[in-house]
Coordinates of C-alpha atoms in Angstrom, one line a residue:
M23 CA 0.1 -0.1 0.0
Q24 CA 1.2 3.3 -1.0
S25 CA 0.8 6.3 1.7
E26 CA 3.3 9.0 0.3
I27 CA 1.9 12.4 -0.9
L28 CA 2.6 12.3 -4.6
P29 CA 4.1 15.3 -6.4
Q30 CA 1.7 17.4 -8.1
T31 CA 2.6 19.5 -11.3
D32 CA 0.4 22.5 -12.7
K33 CA -0.7 20.0 -15.4
D34 CA -2.1 17.4 -13.0
R35 CA -5.7 17.0 -12.1
V36 CA -6.0 15.6 -8.7
I37 CA -9.4 13.6 -7.6
I38 CA -10.0 12.1 -4.2
Q39 CA -12.1 9.1 -4.0
I40 CA -13.9 8.4 -0.7
T41 CA -16.3 5.4 -0.2
D42 CA -18.6 3.6 2.2
T43 CA -19.4 6.5 4.6
H44 CA -22.5 4.6 5.9
L45 CA -23.9 7.8 7.5
M46 CA -26.6 7.8 10.0
D47 CA -29.6 9.8 10.1
K48 CA -28.4 11.5 13.4
P49 CA -24.7 12.7 13.5
D50 CA -24.2 11.0 17.0
A51 CA -25.5 7.6 16.0
E52 CA -23.4 4.6 15.7
F53 CA -23.0 1.9 13.0
V54 CA -21.5 -1.5 14.1
G55 CA -19.9 0.1 17.1
I56 CA -18.4 3.0 15.7
N57 CA -19.6 6.5 14.9
P58 CA -19.4 6.6 11.0
E59 CA -19.8 10.6 11.0
E60 CA -16.8 10.8 13.3
S61 CA -14.6 8.8 11.1
F62 CA -15.7 10.5 7.8
H63 CA -15.0 13.8 9.1
A64 CA -11.7 12.5 10.4
V65 CA -10.9 11.4 6.8
M66 CA -12.0 14.9 5.4
D67 CA -9.7 16.6 7.7
D68 CA -6.9 14.6 6.7
I69 CA -7.7 15.2 3.0
Q70 CA -7.4 18.9 3.5
Q71 CA -4.3 18.6 5.4
R72 CA -2.4 16.7 2.8
Y73 CA -4.0 18.1 -0.5
K74 CA -4.5 21.6 -1.1
N75 CA -5.4 21.8 -4.6
I76 CA -8.2 19.2 -5.5
D77 CA -10.2 19.3 -8.6
L78 CA -13.1 17.1 -7.1
I79 CA -14.1 14.5 -4.7
L80 CA -15.7 11.4 -5.8
H81 CA -18.0 9.3 -3.4
T82 CA -18.5 5.7 -4.6
G83 CA -21.5 4.6 -2.9
D84 CA -23.0 3.5 0.4
L85 CA -23.3 7.1 1.4
A86 CA -26.0 6.3 4.0
Q87 CA -26.6 3.6 6.3
A88 CA -29.8 5.2 7.5
A89 CA -30.9 6.3 4.1
F90 CA -33.2 9.2 5.0
P91 CA -33.7 12.7 3.7
E92 CA -32.0 14.2 6.7
T93 CA -29.0 11.9 6.1
Y94 CA -28.4 13.2 2.2
A95 CA -29.1 16.7 3.2
R96 CA -26.4 16.7 6.0
Y97 CA -23.9 15.3 3.8
L98 CA -24.6 17.7 1.1
E99 CA -24.6 20.6 3.4
Y100 CA -21.2 19.5 4.9
M101 CA -19.6 18.8 1.6
Q102 CA -20.6 22.2 0.2
R103 CA -18.4 23.9 2.7
F104 CA -15.1 22.8 1.1
G105 CA -15.5 24.9 -2.1
V106 CA -14.6 21.7 -4.1
D107 CA -16.8 19.8 -6.8
F108 CA -18.0 16.7 -5.5
Y109 CA -20.0 13.8 -6.9
Q110 CA -21.7 10.7 -5.7
I111 CA -23.0 7.3 -6.6
P112 CA -25.3 5.0 -4.8
G113 CA -24.4 1.9 -3.2
N114 CA -26.7 -1.1 -2.0
H115 CA -27.4 0.7 1.3
D116 CA -28.6 3.8 -0.3
N117 CA -32.2 4.7 -1.0
I118 CA -32.3 5.3 -5.0
N119 CA -35.4 7.3 -4.7
L120 CA -33.8 9.8 -2.2
F121 CA -30.3 9.6 -3.7
P122 CA -28.8 13.0 -5.0
F123 CA -28.0 12.0 -8.7
H124 CA -26.3 14.2 -10.9
S125 CA -27.9 13.0 -14.2
P126 CA -31.6 11.5 -14.5
E127 CA -31.4 7.7 -14.4
P128 CA -30.5 5.7 -16.5
I129 CA -28.2 8.2 -18.0
P130 CA -24.6 8.4 -16.6
A131 CA -23.1 11.5 -15.3
V132 CA -20.1 12.6 -17.1
I133 CA -17.5 14.8 -15.6
E134 CA -15.0 17.0 -17.6
L135 CA -11.4 17.4 -16.4
D136 CA -9.3 18.7 -19.2
Q137 CA -8.7 15.7 -21.6
W138 CA -10.2 13.5 -19.0
R139 CA -13.7 12.2 -18.7
I140 CA -15.2 10.7 -15.8
I141 CA -18.5 8.6 -16.2
L142 CA -20.4 7.7 -13.2
L143 CA -22.5 4.5 -13.2
N144 CA -25.2 3.3 -11.0
S145 CA -24.8 -0.4 -9.9
A146 CA -27.3 -0.4 -7.0
V147 CA -30.4 -2.4 -7.1
G148 CA -33.3 -1.6 -4.8
G149 CA -33.7 -4.3 -2.1
R150 CA -30.4 -6.0 -2.9
T151 CA -26.9 -6.3 -1.7
D152 CA -25.3 -7.6 -4.9
G153 CA -25.1 -5.1 -8.0
N154 CA -26.3 -4.7 -11.6
I155 CA -25.8 -2.1 -14.2
Q156 CA -28.9 -2.1 -16.1
T157 CA -29.1 -2.5 -19.7
E158 CA -30.2 1.3 -20.7
Q159 CA -27.0 2.3 -18.7
L160 CA -24.9 0.0 -20.8
V161 CA -26.4 1.4 -24.0
H162 CA -25.8 4.9 -22.8
L163 CA -22.0 4.1 -21.7
K164 CA -21.3 2.5 -25.2
R165 CA -22.7 5.5 -26.9
L166 CA -20.6 7.8 -24.6
L167 CA -17.4 5.7 -25.1
E168 CA -17.7 6.0 -28.7
Q169 CA -18.2 9.8 -28.6
L170 CA -15.1 10.1 -26.2
R171 CA -12.5 8.1 -27.9
D172 CA -10.2 11.1 -28.1
K173 CA -10.3 11.4 -24.3
F174 CA -8.8 9.7 -21.2
I175 CA -11.7 7.7 -19.5
L176 CA -12.2 6.8 -15.8
I177 CA -15.5 5.0 -14.9
A178 CA -16.9 4.8 -11.4
C179 CA -19.4 2.3 -9.9
H180 CA -20.1 1.0 -6.6
H181 CA -20.1 -2.8 -6.9
N182 CA -16.7 -4.8 -7.6
P183 CA -16.5 -6.6 -10.9
F184 CA -14.0 -9.0 -9.9
D185 CA -13.9 -11.4 -7.1
M186 CA -12.2 -10.6 -3.8
H187 CA -11.6 -14.2 -3.0
S188 CA -13.8 -13.8 0.2
K189 CA -16.6 -16.4 -0.1
W190 CA -19.2 -14.3 1.7
L191 CA -18.2 -10.9 0.0
D192 CA -18.1 -12.5 -3.4
Q193 CA -21.7 -13.2 -3.1
H194 CA -22.5 -9.5 -3.3
K195 CA -20.2 -8.4 -6.3
L196 CA -21.4 -6.7 -9.6
K197 CA -23.6 -9.7 -11.2
N198 CA -23.2 -8.5 -14.7
A199 CA -19.7 -7.7 -14.8
D200 CA -19.2 -9.8 -18.0
E201 CA -21.7 -7.5 -20.0
L202 CA -19.7 -4.3 -18.4
K203 CA -16.5 -5.7 -19.6
A204 CA -17.9 -6.5 -23.0
V205 CA -18.8 -2.7 -23.6
L206 CA -15.4 -1.8 -22.3
E207 CA -13.1 -4.3 -24.2
P208 CA -13.3 -2.4 -27.7
F209 CA -11.9 0.9 -26.3
D210 CA -8.2 1.4 -25.5
N211 CA -8.5 4.9 -23.8
I212 CA -10.1 3.6 -20.6
K213 CA -7.7 3.9 -17.8
A214 CA -9.4 2.6 -14.7
V215 CA -12.7 1.6 -13.2
L216 CA -12.9 2.8 -9.4
H217 CA -15.4 1.1 -6.9
G218 CA -16.2 0.9 -3.3
H219 CA -18.3 -1.9 -1.8
V220 CA -15.5 -4.0 -0.5
H221 CA -14.1 -1.9 2.5
Q222 CA -10.5 -2.5 1.5
E223 CA -7.9 -1.7 -1.1
S224 CA -7.6 -3.8 -4.2
Y225 CA -6.3 -4.1 -7.8
N226 CA -7.1 -6.1 -10.9
L227 CA -5.9 -5.4 -14.2
W228 CA -7.9 -6.4 -17.3
N229 CA -7.6 -5.7 -21.1
G230 CA -5.2 -2.7 -19.7
I231 CA -7.9 -1.2 -17.5
Q232 CA -7.1 -1.2 -13.7
F233 CA -9.9 -2.1 -11.6
I234 CA -9.2 -0.4 -8.2
S235 CA -11.1 -0.4 -4.9
T236 CA -10.6 2.0 -2.1
P237 CA -10.9 1.6 1.9
A238 CA -14.1 2.7 3.3
T239 CA -14.1 6.1 5.5
C240 CA -15.7 3.8 8.5
V241 CA -15.0 0.3 9.1
Q242 CA -12.9 -2.2 7.0
F243 CA -13.4 -5.8 5.7
K244 CA -10.7 -8.3 6.3
P245 CA -9.2 -9.5 3.2
L246 CA -9.2 -13.0 2.0
S247 CA -11.8 -14.0 4.6
Q248 CA -14.1 -16.9 3.9
E249 CA -16.6 -15.5 6.8
F250 CA -18.0 -12.1 7.5
S251 CA -15.2 -10.4 9.2
F252 CA -13.8 -6.9 10.2
D253 CA -10.5 -5.6 10.0
P254 CA -9.2 -3.1 12.8
I255 CA -7.2 -1.3 10.3
A256 CA -8.0 2.6 10.1
P257 CA -10.3 4.2 7.5
G258 CA -8.9 5.5 4.5
Y259 CA -9.2 7.2 1.1
R260 CA -7.6 7.4 -2.4
C261 CA -6.0 10.1 -4.1
L262 CA -5.6 10.0 -8.1
H263 CA -3.2 12.4 -10.0
L264 CA -4.3 12.5 -13.5
K265 CA -1.7 13.5 -15.9
A266 CA -2.2 15.4 -19.3
N267 CA -0.8 12.5 -21.2
G268 CA -3.3 10.0 -19.9
E269 CA -1.2 8.3 -17.3
F270 CA -2.1 8.4 -13.8
E271 CA -0.9 8.0 -10.2
T272 CA -2.5 6.9 -7.2
S273 CA -2.1 6.6 -3.5
V274 CA -4.0 5.3 -0.6
H275 CA -3.9 7.0 2.7
R276 CA -5.4 5.9 6.1
L277 CA -5.7 7.8 9.2
D278 CA -2.9 8.0 11.8
H279 CA -3.8 7.7 15.6
F280 CA -7.5 6.8 14.9
K281 CA -8.7 4.0 17.4
V282 CA -11.1 1.6 15.6
T283 CA -13.4 -0.2 18.2
I284 CA -15.9 -2.5 16.4
N285 CA -18.6 -4.4 17.6
E286 CA -17.7 -8.1 17.0
E287 CA -21.1 -9.4 17.7
I288 CA -22.2 -8.0 14.2
S289 CA -22.2 -11.1 11.9
G290 CA -23.4 -10.0 8.5
Y291 CA -23.4 -7.4 6.1

């Protein structure tokens, strides 16, 4: 795991990925024995201290654990204080009917950053833990990719397209990952697919595309665990430096001196 602060040039675009905040309807409420609001704010404080010039912050889902209007309103109000563009996509714990989308479903949102484009997909399905990207979204995605052949592309969704080699967690992956990969395969300008959901850092390379997950801002899941298990490692986030030539560098940071106390009696996701 990388943790250094990457050097930044004037031509770099810097994006921060946060994920799986699992916010409650009240700021002092707990989730599996921790206060997700507290750990989320600690992550945001760390981001501000480490990075002074951020182009955007991207939240890759499970914004809410208690998916009520007040939860989303409080998140939006908090994020607006930073003066940085921010975007979010839903996770399986979010309420699709209340979620603050940036584009009407099923049209993916497209973020422009110089020669880069970031495409936001919804893989959340109401009432389910696993994920699926609806056919209409994939049709729109293919059309967008054909229009953006001269740009460098990042794609974001919530669910993991690849197995994590954790029996319990792999039941909840993106179920139509093969359909997504069939859309992506003809294009050589797609640099990475960012996702959350797995509460840990991971990396897969397929067809020249990096598939990358990021630690949660709240509790972490133990890697390579056959049964549901928390990892007492600290919360974290990811920074990506997008280069003008289409390359990118990325670094994961975890909070220092942040004590994680988890209710080990919780036995399911």
